[in-house]
Amino acid sequence: MSSLIFIFFLNHKKDLSAQEPYYKPWETESVLLQLGKNTQYDILMMGSSHGRIFSRNRNHEIVERVLQKKVATIAGGGGACVIPEKVFLSTFYDMKNSTNAIFYFIDPWCFYTRKYNEGYAFRNEPLDRILLQNLKSSEIDKTIISVYEEKKDFLNGPPKSIPIIEANTGSLTSIDESAVERRILNLYNGSIPEEINLKYQKTMEEIINLAQNHKAILILILPATLYEDPKYEDILKLLQKYEQKYQITLLDKSKAITGVSLYYDYDHLNSKGVEVFLEKLLVSFNKKGIFL
């Protein structure tokens, strides 16, 4: 009888340890390796690298300290737009996680470029059954799915450790307009389309429905940059339509931080900039009567 109890205890302990993430959010660029399972979070961060910066460089600790909340991130570095972010959000929920609120840092260029939607490569992710299932039901390029499926690194244990990245204290001193233009063209993969991609609009609405079906408060946030995106006005109008249609919150914070010293490049805040931005975000919450 005692041996049976001992075996049950070992199995139970193993199941419990499987709920813990392998890394802290600032220790890896992977979404899966820093997510728990069966875990309740106060806030979930979504978006491209403009959402990811709130976890990089130990910024995650700043976020949790300023907001006084337990935070997770599925923001994907390398330009994760609406299609890969829907894959990550579906995986988050399929891993039996939940969140009270979602902060989605949404970029105008994400509604135009295939490179960061169907063409987003899941290079940082270990092979995982749930993620693979969601990839196969998404519109991610089939070649990318095949490459992912051939990975050898299953999510059955942490890879070798990596060093903890410290706060990002780098800062700009001036703005080079030609460099800004090159950056914008890079985000739009070489040219700026005239029309919003209807598929990406539809995917965004699917994300909104997924969040609301799981009872999460969804807050769309236009992230702070040192330039105005050429499609800013068009996407602002689109997001305002979503705000009215779905009764969600939209915060335009694209011009919230204008000091160059708070950025380490033209569209990414350094650690001090992250803290300043969060303080401004709390002011916006108070004005709109948002209490998380």
XYZ file of N, CA and C in Angstrom, residues 86-267:
546
model
N -2.721 35.261 -33.386
C -3.911 34.440 -33.149
C -3.503 33.002 -32.813
N -2.460 32.497 -33.498
C -1.945 31.156 -33.187
C -1.479 31.098 -31.741
N -0.727 32.102 -31.309
C -0.212 32.121 -29.933
C -1.349 32.260 -28.918
N -2.354 33.087 -29.217
C -3.460 33.257 -28.275
C -4.266 31.968 -28.153
N -4.522 31.297 -29.278
C -5.222 30.014 -29.236
C -4.440 28.998 -28.415
N -3.120 29.000 -28.590
C -2.266 28.068 -27.835
C -2.280 28.397 -26.355
N -2.246 29.676 -26.024
C -2.328 30.117 -24.627
C -3.567 29.534 -23.962
N -4.709 29.648 -24.629
C -5.947 29.137 -24.052
C -6.000 27.614 -24.078
N -5.481 26.993 -25.127
C -5.483 25.529 -25.196
C -4.561 24.912 -24.143
N -3.612 25.686 -23.631
C -2.754 25.223 -22.542
C -3.437 25.412 -21.187
N -4.740 25.743 -21.242
C -5.582 25.904 -20.048
C -5.177 27.106 -19.207
N -4.613 28.098 -19.859
C -4.309 29.350 -19.176
C -5.497 30.297 -19.285
N -5.495 31.318 -18.444
C -6.545 32.335 -18.512
C -5.960 33.682 -18.106
N -6.654 34.734 -18.488
C -6.208 36.085 -18.144
C -7.416 36.992 -17.975
N -7.287 37.958 -17.087
C -8.372 38.916 -16.884
C -8.418 39.961 -17.986
N -7.227 40.361 -18.462
C -7.145 41.433 -19.458
C -6.040 41.138 -20.460
N -6.222 41.639 -21.680
C -5.220 41.505 -22.728
C -4.835 42.893 -23.215
N -3.549 43.185 -23.207
C -3.023 44.406 -23.817
C -2.441 44.010 -25.174
N -3.071 44.445 -26.254
C -2.584 44.106 -27.587
C -1.961 45.353 -28.220
N -0.623 45.353 -28.316
C 0.104 46.440 -28.967
C 0.075 46.172 -30.476
N -0.809 46.875 -31.160
C -1.088 46.565 -32.560
C -0.478 47.629 -33.475
N 0.293 47.185 -34.456
C 0.996 48.076 -35.381
C 0.212 48.251 -36.674
N 0.157 49.465 -37.236
C -0.527 49.667 -38.519
C -0.026 48.739 -39.624
N 1.289 48.538 -39.716
C 1.837 47.720 -40.803
C 1.418 46.254 -40.718
N 0.920 45.837 -39.575
C 0.498 44.445 -39.426
C -0.744 44.110 -40.256
N -1.443 45.125 -40.754
C -2.622 44.879 -41.574
C -2.308 44.905 -43.070
N -1.021 44.923 -43.401
C -0.640 45.051 -44.806
C 0.381 44.016 -45.284
N 1.244 43.535 -44.404
C 2.393 42.767 -44.860
C 2.263 41.265 -44.645
N 2.463 40.509 -45.709
C 2.414 39.052 -45.647
C 3.600 38.486 -44.868
N 4.746 39.145 -44.969
C 5.976 38.657 -44.343
C 5.790 38.382 -42.864
N 5.066 39.255 -42.179
C 4.905 39.119 -40.733
C 3.568 38.502 -40.344
N 2.843 37.987 -41.323
C 1.605 37.254 -41.080
C 1.775 35.806 -41.519
N 1.399 35.483 -42.749
C 1.569 34.111 -43.232
C 3.029 33.683 -43.252
N 3.937 34.673 -43.401
C 5.358 34.351 -43.521
C 6.131 34.358 -42.223
N 5.443 34.508 -41.093
C 6.144 34.539 -39.803
C 6.679 33.146 -39.465
N 7.972 33.071 -39.213
C 8.604 31.779 -38.875
C 8.684 31.633 -37.357
N 8.301 30.473 -36.858
C 8.263 30.221 -35.415
C 9.611 29.647 -34.957
N 10.685 30.376 -35.262
C 12.053 29.888 -35.024
C 12.376 29.699 -33.550
N 11.783 30.524 -32.707
C 12.135 30.491 -31.285
C 11.363 29.448 -30.488
N 10.428 28.759 -31.150
C 9.548 27.851 -30.420
C 9.988 26.399 -30.529
N 10.007 25.683 -29.416
C 10.252 24.236 -29.466
C 9.053 23.532 -30.091
N 9.253 22.324 -30.557
C 8.158 21.563 -31.153
C 7.156 21.191 -30.061
N 5.922 21.586 -30.274
C 4.876 21.359 -29.269
C 3.589 20.966 -29.976
N 2.919 19.968 -29.465
C 1.720 19.422 -30.101
C 0.622 20.468 -30.226
N 0.396 21.245 -29.175
C -0.699 22.216 -29.193
C -0.420 23.331 -30.196
N 0.812 23.849 -30.173
C 1.164 24.904 -31.118
C 1.074 24.393 -32.554
N 1.549 23.179 -32.793
C 1.505 22.605 -34.133
C 0.063 22.471 -34.621
N -0.811 22.037 -33.759
C -2.224 21.896 -34.120
C -2.807 23.245 -34.531
N -2.471 24.301 -33.781
C -2.986 25.632 -34.109
C -2.344 26.199 -35.369
N -1.091 25.849 -35.608
C -0.444 26.254 -36.852
C -1.154 25.637 -38.058
N -1.476 24.371 -37.946
C -2.099 23.662 -39.068
C -3.505 24.168 -39.368
N -4.148 24.745 -38.387
C -5.489 25.287 -38.623
C -5.453 26.780 -38.939
N -4.238 27.336 -39.075
C -4.073 28.757 -39.375
C -3.726 28.944 -40.851
N -3.466 30.176 -41.227
C -3.086 30.478 -42.605
C -1.583 30.705 -42.744
N -0.815 30.255 -41.768
C 0.635 30.303 -41.877
C 1.073 29.468 -43.082
N 2.074 29.957 -43.800
C 2.578 29.272 -44.988
C 2.903 27.809 -44.686
N 2.461 26.902 -45.558
C 2.617 25.465 -45.321
C 4.087 25.044 -45.231
N 4.955 25.749 -45.964
C 6.385 25.434 -45.880
C 6.926 25.722 -44.487
N 6.490 26.819 -43.901
C 6.921 27.178 -42.540
C 6.413 26.147 -41.543
N 5.187 25.695 -41.729
C 4.641 24.663 -40.834
C 5.454 23.378 -40.953
N 5.828 23.009 -42.166
C 6.626 21.794 -42.380
C 7.975 21.888 -41.702
N 8.614 23.056 -41.807
C 9.905 23.263 -41.146
C 9.756 23.141 -39.639
N 8.690 23.741 -39.101
C 8.442 23.651 -37.658
C 8.213 22.203 -37.241
N 7.452 21.462 -38.029
C 7.102 20.081 -37.686
C 8.328 19.170 -37.683
N 9.368 19.542 -38.401
C 10.587 18.742 -38.474
C 11.570 19.039 -37.351
N 11.218 19.960 -36.477
C 12.112 20.295 -35.363
C 12.334 19.085 -34.468
N 13.502 19.054 -33.828
C 13.848 17.950 -32.930
C 13.639 18.306 -31.466
N 13.574 19.590 -31.168
C 13.529 20.023 -29.773
C 12.092 20.079 -29.266
N 11.612 18.948 -28.786
C 10.282 18.879 -28.211
C 10.217 19.666 -26.904
N 9.012 20.067 -26.557
C 8.800 20.773 -25.297
C 8.647 19.742 -24.176
N 9.746 19.069 -23.844
C 9.705 18.074 -22.773
C 10.810 18.326 -21.751
N 11.358 19.508 -21.791
C 12.397 19.877 -20.843
C 13.116 21.104 -21.343
N 13.696 21.878 -20.440
C 14.355 23.116 -20.861
C 15.633 22.862 -21.636
N 15.893 23.650 -22.692
C 17.184 23.566 -23.348
C 18.271 24.078 -22.410
N 19.515 24.047 -22.854
C 20.583 24.540 -21.981
C 20.340 26.007 -21.648
N 20.727 26.390 -20.472
C 20.393 27.714 -19.963
C 21.108 28.815 -20.743
N 20.530 30.007 -20.688
C 21.127 31.171 -21.314
C 21.263 32.252 -20.258
N 22.157 33.202 -20.447
C 22.350 34.230 -19.419
C 21.154 35.168 -19.303
N 20.921 35.657 -18.115
C 19.864 36.630 -17.895
C 20.280 37.960 -18.523
N 19.384 38.578 -19.276
C 19.671 39.855 -19.923
C 19.280 40.974 -18.974
N 20.181 41.901 -18.785
C 19.929 43.003 -17.854
C 19.185 44.148 -18.547
N 18.891 45.195 -17.774
C 18.129 46.341 -18.276
C 18.815 46.965 -19.485
N 18.004 47.444 -20.406
C 18.512 48.103 -21.603
C 18.650 49.597 -21.317
N 19.883 50.065 -21.198
C 20.131 51.476 -20.885
C 20.575 52.260 -22.120
N 20.639 51.599 -23.271
C 21.015 52.296 -24.494
C 19.974 53.321 -24.883
N 20.404 54.418 -25.514
C 19.447 55.454 -25.899
C 19.920 56.189 -27.140
N 18.954 56.712 -27.880
C 19.260 57.540 -29.043
C 19.629 58.949 -28.596
N 20.338 59.637 -29.453
C 20.657 61.049 -29.183
C 20.047 61.976 -30.220
N 19.682 61.421 -31.385
C 19.084 62.233 -32.442
C 18.315 61.331 -33.393
N 17.593 61.938 -34.327
C 16.797 61.196 -35.297
C 17.368 61.418 -36.695
N 17.686 60.345 -37.375
C 18.154 60.377 -38.756
C 16.952 60.055 -39.640
N 16.417 61.067 -40.323
C 15.188 60.891 -41.096
C 15.326 59.830 -42.184
N 16.505 59.729 -42.804
C 16.699 58.714 -43.836
C 16.666 57.318 -43.230
N 17.190 57.170 -42.011
C 17.144 55.883 -41.321
C 15.704 55.524 -40.946
N 14.919 56.520 -40.581
C 13.508 56.297 -40.262
C 12.770 55.792 -41.502
N 13.017 56.411 -42.639
C 12.377 55.979 -43.886
C 12.735 54.538 -44.224
N 14.006 54.190 -44.025
C 14.430 52.810 -44.291
C 13.734 51.840 -43.343
N 13.587 52.245 -42.096
C 12.913 51.404 -41.114
C 11.455 51.161 -41.517
N 10.764 52.191 -41.929
C 9.363 52.058 -42.326
C 9.227 51.141 -43.535
N 10.091 51.323 -44.527
C 10.049 50.463 -45.711
C 10.330 49.010 -45.352
N 11.234 48.797 -44.399
C 11.526 47.438 -43.951
C 10.290 46.792 -43.322
N 9.567 47.551 -42.505
C 8.365 47.029 -41.859
C 7.293 46.665 -42.887
N 7.244 47.416 -43.977
C 6.276 47.135 -45.038
C 6.868 46.255 -46.128
N 8.027 45.673 -45.838
C 8.677 44.728 -46.749
C 8.932 45.326 -48.128
N 9.350 46.587 -48.156
C 9.815 47.199 -49.394
C 8.888 48.178 -50.059
N 7.590 48.033 -49.859
C 6.637 48.964 -50.465
C 5.394 49.059 -49.593
N 4.711 50.180 -49.682
C 3.553 50.424 -48.829
C 2.273 50.236 -49.635
N 1.505 49.173 -49.381
C 0.276 48.908 -50.146
C -0.778 49.991 -49.905
N -1.679 50.113 -50.858
C -2.760 51.086 -50.724
C -3.870 50.576 -49.819
N -4.236 49.305 -49.992
C -5.416 48.771 -49.331
C -5.062 47.908 -48.122
N -5.890 48.005 -47.092
C -5.788 47.113 -45.944
C -6.146 45.700 -46.401
N -5.400 44.714 -45.931
C -5.672 43.332 -46.299
C -6.914 42.839 -45.546
N -7.937 42.445 -46.286
C -9.196 42.024 -45.665
C -9.033 40.776 -44.810
N -8.101 39.898 -45.195
C -7.851 38.690 -44.415
C -7.337 39.045 -43.025
N -6.462 40.041 -42.965
C -5.900 40.422 -41.669
C -6.944 41.127 -40.807
N -7.832 41.874 -41.452
C -8.956 42.452 -40.708
C -9.796 41.341 -40.073
N -10.098 40.329 -40.862
C -10.906 39.206 -40.377
C -10.205 38.493 -39.218
N -8.895 38.289 -39.349
C -8.135 37.626 -38.285
C -8.174 38.446 -37.005
N -8.077 39.776 -37.143
C -8.137 40.638 -35.962
C -9.480 40.489 -35.266
N -10.541 40.396 -36.030
C -11.858 40.211 -35.425
C -11.974 38.835 -34.762
N -11.315 37.845 -35.322
C -11.294 36.513 -34.696
C -10.552 36.561 -33.357
N -9.479 37.355 -33.297
C -8.753 37.532 -32.038
C -9.654 38.192 -31.000
N -10.386 39.218 -31.423
C -11.293 39.912 -30.508
C -12.348 38.938 -29.977
N -12.923 38.148 -30.877
C -13.940 37.177 -30.458
C -13.359 36.123 -29.519
N -12.132 35.675 -29.801
C -11.496 34.673 -28.953
C -11.286 35.216 -27.546
N -10.820 36.452 -27.468
C -10.614 37.073 -26.156
C -11.935 37.227 -25.409
N -12.952 37.694 -26.100
C -14.233 37.929 -25.435
C -14.928 36.622 -25.059
N -14.741 35.591 -25.863
C -15.307 34.284 -25.511
C -14.690 33.720 -24.240
N -13.459 34.167 -23.932
C -12.788 33.730 -22.703
C -12.880 34.794 -21.599
N -13.807 35.735 -21.779
C -14.136 36.728 -20.738
C -12.958 37.636 -20.397
N -12.101 37.912 -21.375
C -10.962 38.798 -21.134
C -11.294 40.217 -21.591
N -10.899 41.190 -20.805
C -11.001 42.590 -21.213
C -9.896 42.845 -22.240
N -10.268 43.303 -23.430
C -9.283 43.523 -24.483
C -9.031 45.014 -24.663
N -7.752 45.386 -24.578
C -7.351 46.777 -24.766
C -6.367 46.836 -25.934
N -6.771 47.495 -27.017
C -5.894 47.688 -28.165
C -5.073 48.947 -27.957
N -3.770 48.838 -28.164
C -2.870 49.958 -27.902
C -1.987 50.199 -29.125
N -2.050 51.404 -29.668
C -1.105 51.791 -30.708
C 0.193 52.174 -30.011
N 1.291 51.458 -30.274
C 2.514 51.643 -29.493
C 3.253 52.941 -29.813
N 4.055 53.376 -28.870
C 4.835 54.605 -29.034
C 6.012 54.388 -29.983
N 6.196 55.320 -30.917
C 7.345 55.318 -31.817
C 7.800 56.762 -32.026
N 8.953 56.911 -32.670
C 9.477 58.245 -32.968
C 9.093 58.702 -34.378
N 8.188 58.003 -35.017
C 7.731 58.393 -36.342
C 6.244 58.111 -36.442
N 5.602 58.713 -37.443
C 4.198 58.396 -37.692
C 4.131 57.398 -38.831
N 3.518 56.270 -38.571
C 3.368 55.245 -39.597
C 2.544 55.809 -40.756
N 2.943 55.541 -42.002
C 2.194 56.083 -43.144
C 0.749 55.618 -43.214
N 0.417 54.538 -42.547
C -0.951 54.034 -42.540
C -1.634 54.258 -41.196
N -1.057 55.145 -40.409
C -1.580 55.413 -39.072
C -3.055 55.822 -39.092
N -3.412 56.786 -39.932
C -4.787 57.299 -39.952
C -5.781 56.215 -40.355
N -5.419 55.417 -41.365
C -6.317 54.357 -41.827
C -6.565 53.316 -40.749
N -5.486 52.928 -40.066
C -5.629 51.885 -39.039
C -6.300 52.431 -37.784
N -6.059 53.687 -37.463
C -6.759 54.291 -36.337
C -8.274 54.239 -36.565
N -8.714 54.554 -37.786
C -10.146 54.499 -38.104
C -10.672 53.067 -38.000
N -9.873 52.092 -38.485
C -10.285 50.696 -38.402
C -10.432 50.254 -36.947
N -9.457 50.587 -36.124
C -9.506 50.180 -34.718
C -10.640 50.884 -33.975
N -10.949 52.107 -34.372
C -12.084 52.810 -33.770
C -13.400 52.110 -34.109
N -13.479 51.535 -35.313
C -14.664 50.753 -35.679
C -14.780 49.512 -34.801
N -13.630 48.839 -34.570
C -13.634 47.674 -33.679
C -14.062 48.076 -32.272
N -13.584 49.231 -31.832
C -13.910 49.701 -30.482
C -15.421 49.855 -30.319
N -16.067 50.435 -31.324
C -17.505 50.646 -31.248
C -18.287 49.349 -31.425
N -17.857 48.533 -32.390
C -18.586 47.307 -32.708
C -18.532 46.296 -31.577
N -17.345 46.152 -30.954
C -17.149 45.095 -29.962
C -17.104 45.606 -28.518
N -17.266 46.924 -28.346
C -17.246 47.516 -27.000
C -15.942 47.194 -26.277
N -14.827 47.364 -26.999
C -13.507 47.190 -26.405
C -12.857 48.563 -26.258
N -11.673 48.599 -25.683
C -10.983 49.862 -25.443
C -9.835 50.035 -26.420
N -9.721 51.220 -26.981
C -8.601 51.579 -27.853
C -7.855 52.745 -27.232
N -6.541 52.589 -27.104
C -5.692 53.665 -26.603
C -4.640 53.991 -27.654
N -4.676 55.207 -28.153
C -3.672 55.651 -29.123
C -2.502 56.258 -28.353
N -1.453 55.459 -28.173
C -0.262 55.918 -27.442
C 0.930 56.101 -28.390
N 0.625 56.261 -29.684
C 1.695 56.342 -30.679
C 2.600 57.555 -30.477
N 2.069 58.611 -29.869
C 2.861 59.817 -29.641
C 3.082 60.062 -28.144
N 2.932 59.022 -27.349
C 3.022 59.183 -25.896
C 4.429 59.492 -25.415
N 5.435 58.984 -26.122
C 6.835 59.189 -25.730
C 7.557 59.866 -26.884
N 7.973 61.113 -26.672
C 8.640 61.867 -27.740
C 10.129 62.081 -27.478
N 10.575 61.841 -26.266
C 11.988 62.036 -25.937
C 12.858 60.938 -26.523
N 13.822 61.299 -27.348
C 14.651 60.285 -28.014
C 15.461 59.468 -27.023
N 15.792 60.038 -25.877
C 16.615 59.325 -24.898
C 15.887 58.145 -24.264
N 14.553 58.054 -24.472
C 13.774 56.951 -23.911
C 13.617 55.793 -24.895
N 14.277 55.900 -26.051
C 14.270 54.847 -27.063
C 15.692 54.331 -27.286
N 15.809 53.039 -27.636
C 17.116 52.541 -28.051
C 17.219 52.445 -29.571
N 16.068 52.509 -30.266
C 16.062 52.736 -31.710
C 14.783 53.512 -32.015
N 14.410 53.629 -33.280
C 13.335 54.549 -33.634
C 11.940 54.099 -33.235
N 11.785 52.859 -32.838
C 10.452 52.417 -32.444
C 10.446 51.412 -31.296
